[in-house]
Short mmCIF file of C-alpha atoms and ligand atoms in Angstrom, two decimals:
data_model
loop_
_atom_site.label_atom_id
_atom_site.label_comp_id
_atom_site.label_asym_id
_atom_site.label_seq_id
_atom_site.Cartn_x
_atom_site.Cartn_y
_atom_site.Cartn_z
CA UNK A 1 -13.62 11.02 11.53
CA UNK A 2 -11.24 9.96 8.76
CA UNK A 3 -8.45 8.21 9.33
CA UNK A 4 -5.38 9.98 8.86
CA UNK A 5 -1.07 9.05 8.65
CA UNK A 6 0.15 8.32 11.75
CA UNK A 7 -3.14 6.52 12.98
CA UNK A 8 -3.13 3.07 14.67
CA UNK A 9 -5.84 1.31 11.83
CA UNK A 10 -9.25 0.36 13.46
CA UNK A 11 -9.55 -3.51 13.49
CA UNK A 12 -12.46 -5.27 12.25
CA UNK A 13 -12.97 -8.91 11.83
CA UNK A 14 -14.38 -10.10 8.31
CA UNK A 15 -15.32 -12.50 5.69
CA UNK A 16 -12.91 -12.88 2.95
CA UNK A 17 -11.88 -15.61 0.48
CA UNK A 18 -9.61 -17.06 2.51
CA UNK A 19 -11.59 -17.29 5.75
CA UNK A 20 -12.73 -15.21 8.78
CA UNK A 21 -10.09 -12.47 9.89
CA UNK A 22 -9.74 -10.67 12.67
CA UNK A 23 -7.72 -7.93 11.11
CA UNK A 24 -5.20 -6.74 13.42
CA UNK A 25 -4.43 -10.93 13.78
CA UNK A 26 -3.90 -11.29 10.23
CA UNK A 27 -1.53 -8.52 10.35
CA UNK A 28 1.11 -10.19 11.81
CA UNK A 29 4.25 -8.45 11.97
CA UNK A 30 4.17 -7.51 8.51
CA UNK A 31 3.57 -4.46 6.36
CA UNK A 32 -0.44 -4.33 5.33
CA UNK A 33 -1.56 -3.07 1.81
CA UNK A 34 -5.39 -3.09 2.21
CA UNK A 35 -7.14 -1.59 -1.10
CA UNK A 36 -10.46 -1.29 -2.28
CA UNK A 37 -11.69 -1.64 -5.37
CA UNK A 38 -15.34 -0.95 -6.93
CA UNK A 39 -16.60 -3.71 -7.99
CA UNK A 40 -15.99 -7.83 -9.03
CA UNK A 41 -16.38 -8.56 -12.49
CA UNK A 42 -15.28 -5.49 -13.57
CA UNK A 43 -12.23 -4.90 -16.32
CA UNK A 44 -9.79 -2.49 -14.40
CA UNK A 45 -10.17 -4.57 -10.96
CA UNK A 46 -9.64 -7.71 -12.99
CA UNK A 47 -6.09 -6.54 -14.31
CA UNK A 48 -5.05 -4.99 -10.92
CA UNK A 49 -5.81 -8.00 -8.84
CA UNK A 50 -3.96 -9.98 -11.31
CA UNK A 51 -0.88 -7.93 -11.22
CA UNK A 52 -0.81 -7.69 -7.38
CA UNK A 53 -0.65 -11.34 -7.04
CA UNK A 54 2.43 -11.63 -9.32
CA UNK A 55 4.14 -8.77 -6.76
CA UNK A 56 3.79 -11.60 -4.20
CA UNK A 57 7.83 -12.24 -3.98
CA UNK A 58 8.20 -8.51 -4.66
CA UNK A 59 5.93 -7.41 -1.43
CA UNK A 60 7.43 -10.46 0.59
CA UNK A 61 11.50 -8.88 0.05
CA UNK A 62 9.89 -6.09 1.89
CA UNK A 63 8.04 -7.94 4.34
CA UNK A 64 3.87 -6.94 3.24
CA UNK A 65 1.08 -8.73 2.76
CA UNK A 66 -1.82 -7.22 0.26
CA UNK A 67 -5.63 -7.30 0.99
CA UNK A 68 -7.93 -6.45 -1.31
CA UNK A 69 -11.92 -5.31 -0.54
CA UNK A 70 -14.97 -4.66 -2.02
CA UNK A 71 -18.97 -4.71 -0.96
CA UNK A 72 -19.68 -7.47 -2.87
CA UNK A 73 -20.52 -10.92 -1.49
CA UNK A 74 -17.82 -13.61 -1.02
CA UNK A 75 -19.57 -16.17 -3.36
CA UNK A 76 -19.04 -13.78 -6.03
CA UNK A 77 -15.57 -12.77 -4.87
CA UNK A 78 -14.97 -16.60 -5.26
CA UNK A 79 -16.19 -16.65 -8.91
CA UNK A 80 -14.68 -13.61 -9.80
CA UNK A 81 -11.40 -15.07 -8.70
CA UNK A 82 -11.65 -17.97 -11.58
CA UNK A 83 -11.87 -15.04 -14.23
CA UNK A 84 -9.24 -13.44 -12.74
CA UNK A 85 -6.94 -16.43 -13.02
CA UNK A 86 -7.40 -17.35 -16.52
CA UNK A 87 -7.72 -14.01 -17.70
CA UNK A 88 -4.55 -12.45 -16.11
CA UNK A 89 -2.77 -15.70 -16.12
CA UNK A 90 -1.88 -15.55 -12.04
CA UNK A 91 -3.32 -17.75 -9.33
CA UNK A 92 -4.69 -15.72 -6.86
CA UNK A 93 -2.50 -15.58 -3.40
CA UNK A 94 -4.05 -13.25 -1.17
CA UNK A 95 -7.65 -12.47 0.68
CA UNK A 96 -10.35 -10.58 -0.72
CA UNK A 97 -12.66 -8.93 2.14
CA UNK A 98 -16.13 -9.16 0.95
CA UNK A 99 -17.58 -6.25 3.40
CA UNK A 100 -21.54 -6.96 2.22
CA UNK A 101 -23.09 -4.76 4.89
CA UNK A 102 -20.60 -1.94 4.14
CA UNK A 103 -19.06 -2.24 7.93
CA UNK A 104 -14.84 -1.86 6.79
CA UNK A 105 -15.76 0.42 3.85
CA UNK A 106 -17.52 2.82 5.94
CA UNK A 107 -14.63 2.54 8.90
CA UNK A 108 -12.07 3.33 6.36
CA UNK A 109 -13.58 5.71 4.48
CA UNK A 110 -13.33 3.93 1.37
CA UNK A 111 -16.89 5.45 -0.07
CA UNK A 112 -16.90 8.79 -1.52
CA UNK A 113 -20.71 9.81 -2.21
CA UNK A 114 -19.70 12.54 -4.39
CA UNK A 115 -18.01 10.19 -6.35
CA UNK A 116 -20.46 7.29 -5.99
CA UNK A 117 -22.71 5.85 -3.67
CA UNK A 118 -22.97 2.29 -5.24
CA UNK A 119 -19.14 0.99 -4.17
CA UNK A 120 -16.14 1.87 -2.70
CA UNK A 121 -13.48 4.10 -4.59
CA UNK A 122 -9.80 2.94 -5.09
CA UNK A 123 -8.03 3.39 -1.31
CA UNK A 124 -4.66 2.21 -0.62
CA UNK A 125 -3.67 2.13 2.96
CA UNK A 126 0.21 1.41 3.34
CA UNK A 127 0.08 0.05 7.07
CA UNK A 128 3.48 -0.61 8.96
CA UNK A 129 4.46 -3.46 11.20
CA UNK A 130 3.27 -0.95 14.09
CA UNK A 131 -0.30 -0.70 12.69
CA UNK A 132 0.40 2.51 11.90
CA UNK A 133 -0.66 4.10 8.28
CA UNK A 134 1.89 5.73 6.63
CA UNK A 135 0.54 6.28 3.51
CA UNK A 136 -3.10 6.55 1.98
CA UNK A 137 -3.69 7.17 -1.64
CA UNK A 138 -6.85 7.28 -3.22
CA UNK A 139 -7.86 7.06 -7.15
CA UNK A 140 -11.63 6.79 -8.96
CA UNK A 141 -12.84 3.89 -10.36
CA UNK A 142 -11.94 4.70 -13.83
CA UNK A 143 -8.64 5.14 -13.29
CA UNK A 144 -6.34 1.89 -12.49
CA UNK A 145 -3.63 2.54 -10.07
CA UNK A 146 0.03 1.92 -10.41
CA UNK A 147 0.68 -1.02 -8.09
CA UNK A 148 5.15 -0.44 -9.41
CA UNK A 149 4.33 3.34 -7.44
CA UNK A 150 2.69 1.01 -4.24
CA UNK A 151 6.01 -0.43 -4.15
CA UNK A 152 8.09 2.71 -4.42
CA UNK A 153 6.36 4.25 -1.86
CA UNK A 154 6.79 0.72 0.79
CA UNK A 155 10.75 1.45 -0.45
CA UNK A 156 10.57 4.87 0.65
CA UNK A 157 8.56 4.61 3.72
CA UNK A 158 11.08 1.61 5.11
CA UNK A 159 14.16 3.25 4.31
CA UNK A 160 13.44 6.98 5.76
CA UNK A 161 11.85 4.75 8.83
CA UNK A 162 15.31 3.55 9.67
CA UNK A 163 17.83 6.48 8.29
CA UNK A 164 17.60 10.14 8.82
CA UNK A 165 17.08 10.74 4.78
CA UNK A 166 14.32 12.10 2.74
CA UNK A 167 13.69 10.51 -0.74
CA UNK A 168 13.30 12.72 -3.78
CA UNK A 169 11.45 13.56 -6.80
CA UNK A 170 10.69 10.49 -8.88
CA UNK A 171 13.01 8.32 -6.62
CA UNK A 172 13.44 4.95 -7.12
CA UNK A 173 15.54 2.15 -5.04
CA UNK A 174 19.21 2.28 -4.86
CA UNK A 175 18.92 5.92 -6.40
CA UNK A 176 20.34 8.66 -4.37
CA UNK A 177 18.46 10.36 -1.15
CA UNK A 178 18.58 13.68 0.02
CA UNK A 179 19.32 14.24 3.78
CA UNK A 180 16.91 15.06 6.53
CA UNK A 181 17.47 19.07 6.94
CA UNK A 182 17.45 18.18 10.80
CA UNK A 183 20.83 16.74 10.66
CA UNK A 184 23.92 18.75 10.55
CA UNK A 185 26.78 18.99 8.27
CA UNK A 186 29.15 17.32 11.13
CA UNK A 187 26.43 14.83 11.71
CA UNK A 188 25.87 14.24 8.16
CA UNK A 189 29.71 13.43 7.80
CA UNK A 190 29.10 10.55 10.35
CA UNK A 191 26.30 9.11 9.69
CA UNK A 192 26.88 9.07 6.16
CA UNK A 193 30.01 7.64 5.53
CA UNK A 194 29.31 7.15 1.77
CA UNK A 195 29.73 11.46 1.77
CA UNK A 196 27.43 13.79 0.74
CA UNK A 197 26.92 16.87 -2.00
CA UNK A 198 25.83 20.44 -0.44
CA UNK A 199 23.94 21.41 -3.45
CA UNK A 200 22.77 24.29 -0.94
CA UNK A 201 22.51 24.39 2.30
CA UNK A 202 19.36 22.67 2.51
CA UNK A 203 19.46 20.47 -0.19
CA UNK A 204 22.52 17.54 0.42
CA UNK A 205 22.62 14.54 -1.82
CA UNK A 206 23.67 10.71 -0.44
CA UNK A 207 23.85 7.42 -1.82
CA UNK A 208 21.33 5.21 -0.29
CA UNK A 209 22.58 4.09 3.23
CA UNK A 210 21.22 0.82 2.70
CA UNK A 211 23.02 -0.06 -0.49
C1 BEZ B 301 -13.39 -1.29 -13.56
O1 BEZ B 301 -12.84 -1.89 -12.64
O2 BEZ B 301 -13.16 -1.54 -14.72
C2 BEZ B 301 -14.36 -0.19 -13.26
C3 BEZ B 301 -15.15 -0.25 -12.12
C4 BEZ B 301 -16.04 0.76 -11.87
C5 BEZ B 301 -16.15 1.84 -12.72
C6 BEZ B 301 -15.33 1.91 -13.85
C7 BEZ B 301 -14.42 0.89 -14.12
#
C-alpha cells in the first residue's frame, strides 16, 4: 500500500555515496528530505542536486538532512557527482542512495508505470524527527522542482507542529498565520499575545508566534 502523511517511514538499509545506511540510523534526530530523481547524468537532476547542496546551512537552521535516490549504480552516482560539482559549482554534501535492484523505490512508491517504467519519478518525502511523513510531493521528470517551496513547506510544517496556527496562501516565514479554527476567541487572546484580526469568524489573522 502507499505510504501516506502521518505514516512512520519503512526503514531500509542501502548503498549510497557516502557508505552503507541503515535508514532509520541515519536519521538521527533530524528532519529527513529523501527525493528521487530519474536518472544520473541527466540536465534537470544535475541543477537540482547542485542547488540542494548549497541549502546545506539553510536545511541545518531547521534541523534536516537531504537524501537523494535513484536506480542507478553507485559507481555512476560517484561519477556523476564530479559533473555535478564543476558544473553547478557546489561540492556535494549529502548521500545519494543508489537503489540498483529497485528495493527503496518500490517501498516508497517512487515509480509510477504510467508515467515510466525505466526510473523513479520526482518524490519528496518531508520526514519529521518522529519518522513521521508530513509531507509528500511528487513532480515528472521533466519538470524540476522548487527546492525554495521544500523549504517553505519544512517552515510551515515546524511552526504549526508547535503552535495552534494554520499557515496561508502563498505564506512565507515571518509572514502572518491564520489561527487554528479549534481555538477560541478567549483562547486566541492568550495564546496569542501579539493579538489577532477577526476577518470573520473563521478566518483570524496573527503575527507569527515564533517571531
Ligand atoms: C532530467 O533530469 O533532465 C530529465 C530526466 C528524465 C527525463 C527528463 C529530464
Amino acid at each position: 500500500m502507499a505510504l501516506r502523511l502521518g505514516d512512520i517511514v519503512p526503514n531500509f538499509s542501502a548503498e549510497t555515496t557516502e557508505g552503507i545506511i541503515d535508514f532509520h540510523q541515519w536519521m538521527e534526530d533530524k528532519w529527513i528530505v529523501l527525493f528521487s530523481h530519474p536518472a544520473d547524468f541527466t540536465p534537470v537532476c544535475t541543477t537540482e542536486l547542485g542547488y540542494t547542496a548549497k541549502l546545506k546551512p539553510s536545511f541545518e537552521q531547521r534541523n534536516v538532512k537531504a537524501i537523494a535516490l535513484s536506480i542507478d549504480p553507485l559507481a555512476s552516482h560517484h561519477s556523476w557527482i564530479k559533473d555535478i560539482e564543476e558544473t553547478q559549482q557546489i561540492t556535494m554534501n549529502f548521500p545519494i542512495i543508489a537503489d540498483e535492484d529497485r528495493t527503496v523505490a518500490e517501498l516508497y512508491d517512487m515509480i509510477h508505470p504510467n508515467e515510466t517504467e525505466k526510473f523513479t519519478v520526482r518524490s519528496v518525502f518531508i520526514i519529521d524527527n518522529h519518522k513521521k511523513i508530513r509531507a509528500i510531493i511528487t513532480y515528472p521528470p521533466s519538470t524540476g522542482r522548487n527546492f525554495d517551496e521544500i523549504l517553505r513547506v519544512i517552515d510551515s510544517l515546524q511552526l504549526t507542529a508547535n503552535y495552534s496556527v494554520a499557515t496561508p496562501v502563498n505564506w512565507k516565514n515571518g509572514e502572518d498565520v491564520v489561527i487554528a479554527p479549534t481555538i477560541s476567541d478567549e483562547e486566541a487572546v492568550v495564546k496569542f499575545p501579539k493579538g489577532f484580526k477577526k476577518i470573520k469568524p473563521y478566518l483570524r489573522m496573527t503575527p507569527q508566534p515564533n517571531k
